[in-house]
CSV table of C-alpha atoms in Angstrom, one decimal:
chain,number,residue,atom,x,y,z
A,1,UNK,CA,13.8,15.9,120.2
A,2,UNK,CA,12.2,12.7,119.1
A,3,UNK,CA,11.1,14.3,115.9
A,4,UNK,CA,14.7,15.3,115.2
A,5,UNK,CA,16.0,11.8,115.9
A,6,UNK,CA,13.3,10.2,113.6
A,7,UNK,CA,14.1,12.7,110.9
A,8,UNK,CA,17.8,11.9,111.0
A,9,UNK,CA,17.1,8.2,111.0
A,10,UNK,CA,14.8,8.5,108.0
A,11,UNK,CA,17.2,10.6,106.1
A,12,UNK,CA,20.0,8.1,106.8
A,13,UNK,CA,17.8,5.3,105.6
A,14,UNK,CA,16.9,7.0,102.4
A,15,UNK,CA,20.4,8.2,101.8
A,16,UNK,CA,21.7,4.6,102.2
A,17,UNK,CA,19.2,3.4,99.6
A,18,UNK,CA,19.8,6.3,97.3
A,19,UNK,CA,23.5,5.8,97.3
A,20,UNK,CA,23.1,2.3,96.0
A,21,UNK,CA,24.6,3.1,92.6
A,22,UNK,CA,27.7,4.9,94.0
A,23,UNK,CA,28.1,2.1,96.5
A,24,UNK,CA,27.9,-0.6,93.9
A,25,UNK,CA,30.3,1.4,91.7
A,26,UNK,CA,32.8,2.0,94.5
A,27,UNK,CA,32.6,-1.7,95.6
A,28,UNK,CA,33.8,-2.8,92.2
A,29,UNK,CA,36.9,-0.5,92.3
A,30,UNK,CA,40.1,-2.1,93.5
A,31,UNK,CA,43.7,-1.0,93.4
A,32,UNK,CA,45.5,-1.9,90.2
A,33,UNK,CA,48.9,-1.7,91.8
A,34,UNK,CA,50.3,-1.8,95.3
A,35,UNK,CA,51.1,1.9,95.2
A,36,UNK,CA,47.4,2.6,95.0
A,37,UNK,CA,47.9,5.1,92.2
A,38,UNK,CA,45.9,3.1,89.6
A,39,UNK,CA,42.4,1.7,89.8
A,40,UNK,CA,40.4,-0.8,87.9
A,41,UNK,CA,36.8,-0.3,86.9
A,42,UNK,CA,33.8,-2.5,86.2
A,43,UNK,CA,35.5,-4.8,83.8
A,44,UNK,CA,38.9,-4.9,85.3
A,45,UNK,CA,40.4,-2.6,82.7
A,46,UNK,CA,42.6,0.2,83.9
A,47,UNK,CA,41.1,3.6,84.5
A,48,UNK,CA,42.3,7.0,85.9
A,49,UNK,CA,41.4,8.4,89.2
A,50,UNK,CA,39.9,11.7,87.8
A,51,UNK,CA,37.5,9.7,85.7
A,52,UNK,CA,36.4,7.7,88.7
A,53,UNK,CA,35.7,11.0,90.6
A,54,UNK,CA,33.7,12.4,87.6
A,55,UNK,CA,31.5,9.2,87.5
A,56,UNK,CA,30.9,9.4,91.3
A,57,UNK,CA,30.0,13.1,91.2
A,58,UNK,CA,27.7,12.5,88.3
A,59,UNK,CA,25.9,9.7,90.2
A,60,UNK,CA,25.6,12.0,93.2
A,61,UNK,CA,24.1,14.8,91.0
A,62,UNK,CA,21.5,12.4,89.7
A,63,UNK,CA,20.7,11.1,93.2
A,64,UNK,CA,18.0,13.7,94.2
A,65,UNK,CA,16.1,13.2,90.9
A,66,UNK,CA,16.2,9.4,91.3
A,67,UNK,CA,15.0,9.6,94.9
A,68,UNK,CA,12.1,12.0,94.1
A,69,UNK,CA,11.1,9.8,91.2
A,70,UNK,CA,10.8,6.8,93.5
A,71,UNK,CA,8.4,8.5,95.9
A,72,UNK,CA,4.9,10.1,95.8
A,73,UNK,CA,6.6,13.4,95.0
A,74,UNK,CA,5.8,13.0,91.3
A,75,UNK,CA,2.0,12.6,91.7
A,76,UNK,CA,1.8,15.4,94.3
A,77,UNK,CA,3.7,18.0,92.3
A,78,UNK,CA,1.7,17.2,89.1
A,79,UNK,CA,-1.6,17.6,90.9
A,80,UNK,CA,-0.6,20.9,92.5
A,81,UNK,CA,0.6,22.3,89.1
A,82,UNK,CA,-2.7,21.3,87.6
A,83,UNK,CA,-4.6,23.0,90.4
A,84,UNK,CA,-2.7,26.3,89.9
A,85,UNK,CA,-3.5,26.2,86.2
A,86,UNK,CA,-7.1,25.5,86.8
A,87,UNK,CA,-7.4,28.4,89.2
A,88,UNK,CA,-5.7,30.7,86.7
A,89,UNK,CA,-3.4,32.2,89.3
A,90,UNK,CA,-0.3,31.8,87.1
A,91,UNK,CA,2.6,31.9,89.6
A,92,UNK,CA,0.6,31.7,92.9
A,93,UNK,CA,1.5,29.6,94.8
A,94,UNK,CA,5.1,29.8,93.6
A,95,UNK,CA,7.0,26.8,92.4
A,96,UNK,CA,9.1,26.9,95.6
A,97,UNK,CA,5.9,26.7,97.7
A,98,UNK,CA,4.5,23.8,95.7
A,99,UNK,CA,7.8,21.9,95.8
A,100,UNK,CA,8.1,22.5,99.5
A,101,UNK,CA,4.6,21.3,100.2
A,102,UNK,CA,5.2,18.2,98.0
A,103,UNK,CA,8.4,17.4,99.9
A,104,UNK,CA,6.7,17.7,103.3
A,105,UNK,CA,3.8,15.4,102.2
A,106,UNK,CA,6.3,13.0,100.6
A,107,UNK,CA,8.2,12.8,103.9
A,108,UNK,CA,4.8,12.1,105.7
A,109,UNK,CA,4.0,9.3,103.3
A,110,UNK,CA,7.5,7.8,103.1
A,111,UNK,CA,8.3,7.9,106.8
A,112,UNK,CA,7.1,4.3,107.4
A,113,UNK,CA,9.1,3.1,104.4
A,114,UNK,CA,12.2,4.9,105.7
A,115,UNK,CA,11.7,3.3,109.1
A,116,UNK,CA,11.5,-0.1,107.5
A,117,UNK,CA,14.7,0.6,105.5
A,118,UNK,CA,16.4,1.7,108.7
A,119,UNK,CA,15.3,-1.4,110.5
A,120,UNK,CA,16.3,-3.9,107.8
A,121,UNK,CA,19.4,-2.3,106.3
A,122,UNK,CA,20.8,0.6,108.4
A,123,UNK,CA,20.9,-1.2,111.7
A,124,UNK,CA,22.7,-4.3,110.4
A,125,UNK,CA,25.1,-2.1,108.5
A,126,UNK,CA,25.9,-0.1,111.6
A,127,UNK,CA,26.4,-3.3,113.6
A,128,UNK,CA,28.8,-4.5,111.0
A,129,UNK,CA,26.7,-7.6,110.1
A,130,UNK,CA,26.5,-6.6,106.4
A,131,UNK,CA,28.6,-4.5,104.1
A,132,UNK,CA,27.4,-1.5,102.1
A,133,UNK,CA,26.3,-3.5,99.0
A,134,UNK,CA,24.4,-6.0,101.1
A,135,UNK,CA,22.8,-3.2,103.1
A,136,UNK,CA,21.6,-1.6,99.8
A,137,UNK,CA,20.1,-4.8,98.6
A,138,UNK,CA,18.3,-5.3,101.9
A,139,UNK,CA,17.1,-1.7,101.9
A,140,UNK,CA,15.7,-1.9,98.4
A,141,UNK,CA,13.1,-4.4,99.6
A,142,UNK,CA,10.7,-2.0,101.4
A,143,UNK,CA,11.0,0.6,98.7
A,144,UNK,CA,10.2,-2.0,96.0
A,145,UNK,CA,7.2,-3.1,98.0
A,146,UNK,CA,6.0,0.5,98.1
A,147,UNK,CA,6.4,1.1,94.4
A,148,UNK,CA,4.8,-2.2,93.4
A,149,UNK,CA,1.7,-1.2,95.4
A,150,UNK,CA,1.0,1.7,93.1
A,151,UNK,CA,2.6,0.5,89.8
A,152,UNK,CA,0.1,-0.7,87.2
A,153,UNK,CA,0.4,-4.2,85.8
A,154,UNK,CA,0.4,-2.8,82.3
A,155,UNK,CA,3.4,-0.6,82.9
A,156,UNK,CA,5.3,-3.4,84.6
A,157,UNK,CA,4.5,-5.7,81.6
A,158,UNK,CA,5.7,-3.0,79.2
A,159,UNK,CA,9.2,-2.7,80.8
A,160,UNK,CA,9.5,-6.4,81.2
A,161,UNK,CA,9.0,-6.7,77.5
A,162,UNK,CA,11.3,-3.8,76.7
A,163,UNK,CA,14.0,-5.2,79.0
A,164,UNK,CA,13.5,-8.7,77.4
A,165,UNK,CA,13.2,-10.2,80.9
A,166,UNK,CA,11.1,-13.3,81.7
A,167,UNK,CA,8.0,-12.9,83.7
A,168,UNK,CA,8.8,-13.8,87.4
A,169,UNK,CA,6.7,-16.0,89.5
A,170,UNK,CA,6.2,-13.2,92.1
A,171,UNK,CA,6.0,-9.5,91.8
A,172,UNK,CA,8.7,-9.2,94.5
A,173,UNK,CA,11.2,-10.8,92.2
A,174,UNK,CA,11.0,-7.9,89.7
A,175,UNK,CA,14.2,-5.9,89.4
A,176,UNK,CA,14.4,-2.2,90.2
A,177,UNK,CA,15.2,-1.6,86.5
A,178,UNK,CA,11.6,-2.6,85.8
A,179,UNK,CA,9.8,-1.4,88.9
A,180,UNK,CA,11.2,2.2,88.9
A,181,UNK,CA,10.1,3.3,85.4
A,182,UNK,CA,6.8,1.5,85.7
A,183,UNK,CA,6.1,3.3,89.0
A,184,UNK,CA,6.9,6.7,87.5
A,185,UNK,CA,4.6,6.1,84.5
A,186,UNK,CA,1.8,5.0,86.9
A,187,UNK,CA,2.3,8.0,89.1
A,188,UNK,CA,2.2,10.3,86.1
A,189,UNK,CA,-1.1,8.7,84.9
A,190,UNK,CA,-2.6,9.1,88.4
A,191,UNK,CA,-1.5,12.7,88.6
A,192,UNK,CA,-3.0,13.6,85.3
A,193,UNK,CA,-6.3,11.8,86.2
A,194,UNK,CA,-6.6,13.8,89.4
A,195,UNK,CA,-5.6,17.0,87.6
A,196,UNK,CA,-8.3,16.5,84.9
A,197,UNK,CA,-10.9,16.0,87.6
A,198,UNK,CA,-9.8,19.2,89.3
A,199,UNK,CA,-10.1,21.1,86.0
A,200,UNK,CA,-13.8,20.3,85.4
A,201,UNK,CA,-15.5,22.5,88.0
A,202,UNK,CA,-13.3,25.5,87.2
A,203,UNK,CA,-13.8,24.9,83.5
A,204,UNK,CA,-17.6,25.1,84.1
A,205,UNK,CA,-17.1,28.5,85.9
A,206,UNK,CA,-15.0,29.8,82.9
A,207,UNK,CA,-17.6,28.7,80.4
A,208,UNK,CA,-20.5,30.3,82.4
A,209,UNK,CA,-18.7,33.6,82.9
A,210,UNK,CA,-17.6,33.7,79.2
A,211,UNK,CA,-21.2,33.0,78.0
A,212,UNK,CA,-22.6,35.7,80.4
A,213,UNK,CA,-20.1,38.4,79.4
A,214,UNK,CA,-20.6,37.7,75.7
A,215,UNK,CA,-24.4,37.7,76.0
A,216,UNK,CA,-24.5,41.1,77.7
A,217,UNK,CA,-22.0,42.6,75.3
A,218,UNK,CA,-19.0,43.0,77.7
A,219,UNK,CA,-16.5,42.2,75.0
A,220,UNK,CA,-13.9,44.7,76.2
A,221,UNK,CA,-13.5,42.9,79.6
A,222,UNK,CA,-11.8,39.5,79.3
A,223,UNK,CA,-13.8,36.7,81.0
A,224,UNK,CA,-10.8,35.5,82.9
A,225,UNK,CA,-10.7,38.8,84.8
A,226,UNK,CA,-14.1,37.9,86.3
A,227,UNK,CA,-13.8,34.1,86.5
A,228,UNK,CA,-10.5,34.1,88.4
A,229,UNK,CA,-11.8,35.8,91.6
A,230,UNK,CA,-14.9,33.6,91.5
A,231,UNK,CA,-12.8,30.4,91.2
A,232,UNK,CA,-10.5,31.5,94.1
A,233,UNK,CA,-13.6,32.4,96.2
A,234,UNK,CA,-15.2,29.0,95.5
A,235,UNK,CA,-11.9,27.2,96.3
A,236,UNK,CA,-11.6,29.0,99.6
A,237,UNK,CA,-15.2,28.6,100.6
A,238,UNK,CA,-15.1,24.8,100.2
A,239,UNK,CA,-11.7,24.6,102.0
A,240,UNK,CA,-10.1,23.3,98.9
A,241,UNK,CA,-6.6,22.8,100.2
A,242,UNK,CA,-7.9,20.6,103.0
A,243,UNK,CA,-10.1,18.6,100.7
A,244,UNK,CA,-7.3,18.2,98.0
A,245,UNK,CA,-4.5,17.2,100.4
A,246,UNK,CA,-6.8,14.9,102.3
A,247,UNK,CA,-7.9,13.1,99.1
A,248,UNK,CA,-4.3,12.8,97.9
A,249,UNK,CA,-3.2,11.3,101.2
A,250,UNK,CA,-6.1,8.8,101.1
A,251,UNK,CA,-5.2,7.8,97.6
A,252,UNK,CA,-2.0,6.4,99.0
A,253,UNK,CA,-3.6,4.5,101.8
């Protein structure tokens, strides 16, 4: 029961933060006339209701991708795909399995952040102390802190330069426009580094098997047919999933 309540609270906190763009968009809309048939947009110019709905639905469609890009999901999924390629198992585990595992581990890692967002933004919003836009701004703080913890200085400097923004006195003063893309680049780099390290032992097995089969004249049998079972056997014997997931979790500590 407690687990269900915590999960609902975490999902509410993340949803509130993820809906920041639609909330900001909706907050800017105001009736153009007393009849309520017309609406004004960002700049106060007239707009039609169908276009407002299209914009909102588009933002909601992009919401899952934005949320997943602002969490450890990127690094986890990249590493798991590298592992599958290194093992040479093609489609095993399936994409759905890897995505599901990445989502579960992402929830495990982001639960403290979701709890902080719930405490600082959701509870005041439910109590009526702040409006939706203010709640989004409050909830962005814990997530920004999380991303800054793993974003490289070089990537942050790159997007500060591209955005032509002055260097702030504190990292906490960086805007989400700079922090989010820098965090994604940093996570991709970390994922590729871990994936390259995973490839090395399996690459050695492939090279040894290829050299042995060529030296004894087994040219009709592809080396991958022999090396794949050996790699899977080695991975199972060393309890590879436990070691890999444990190392990934510790990399976020």
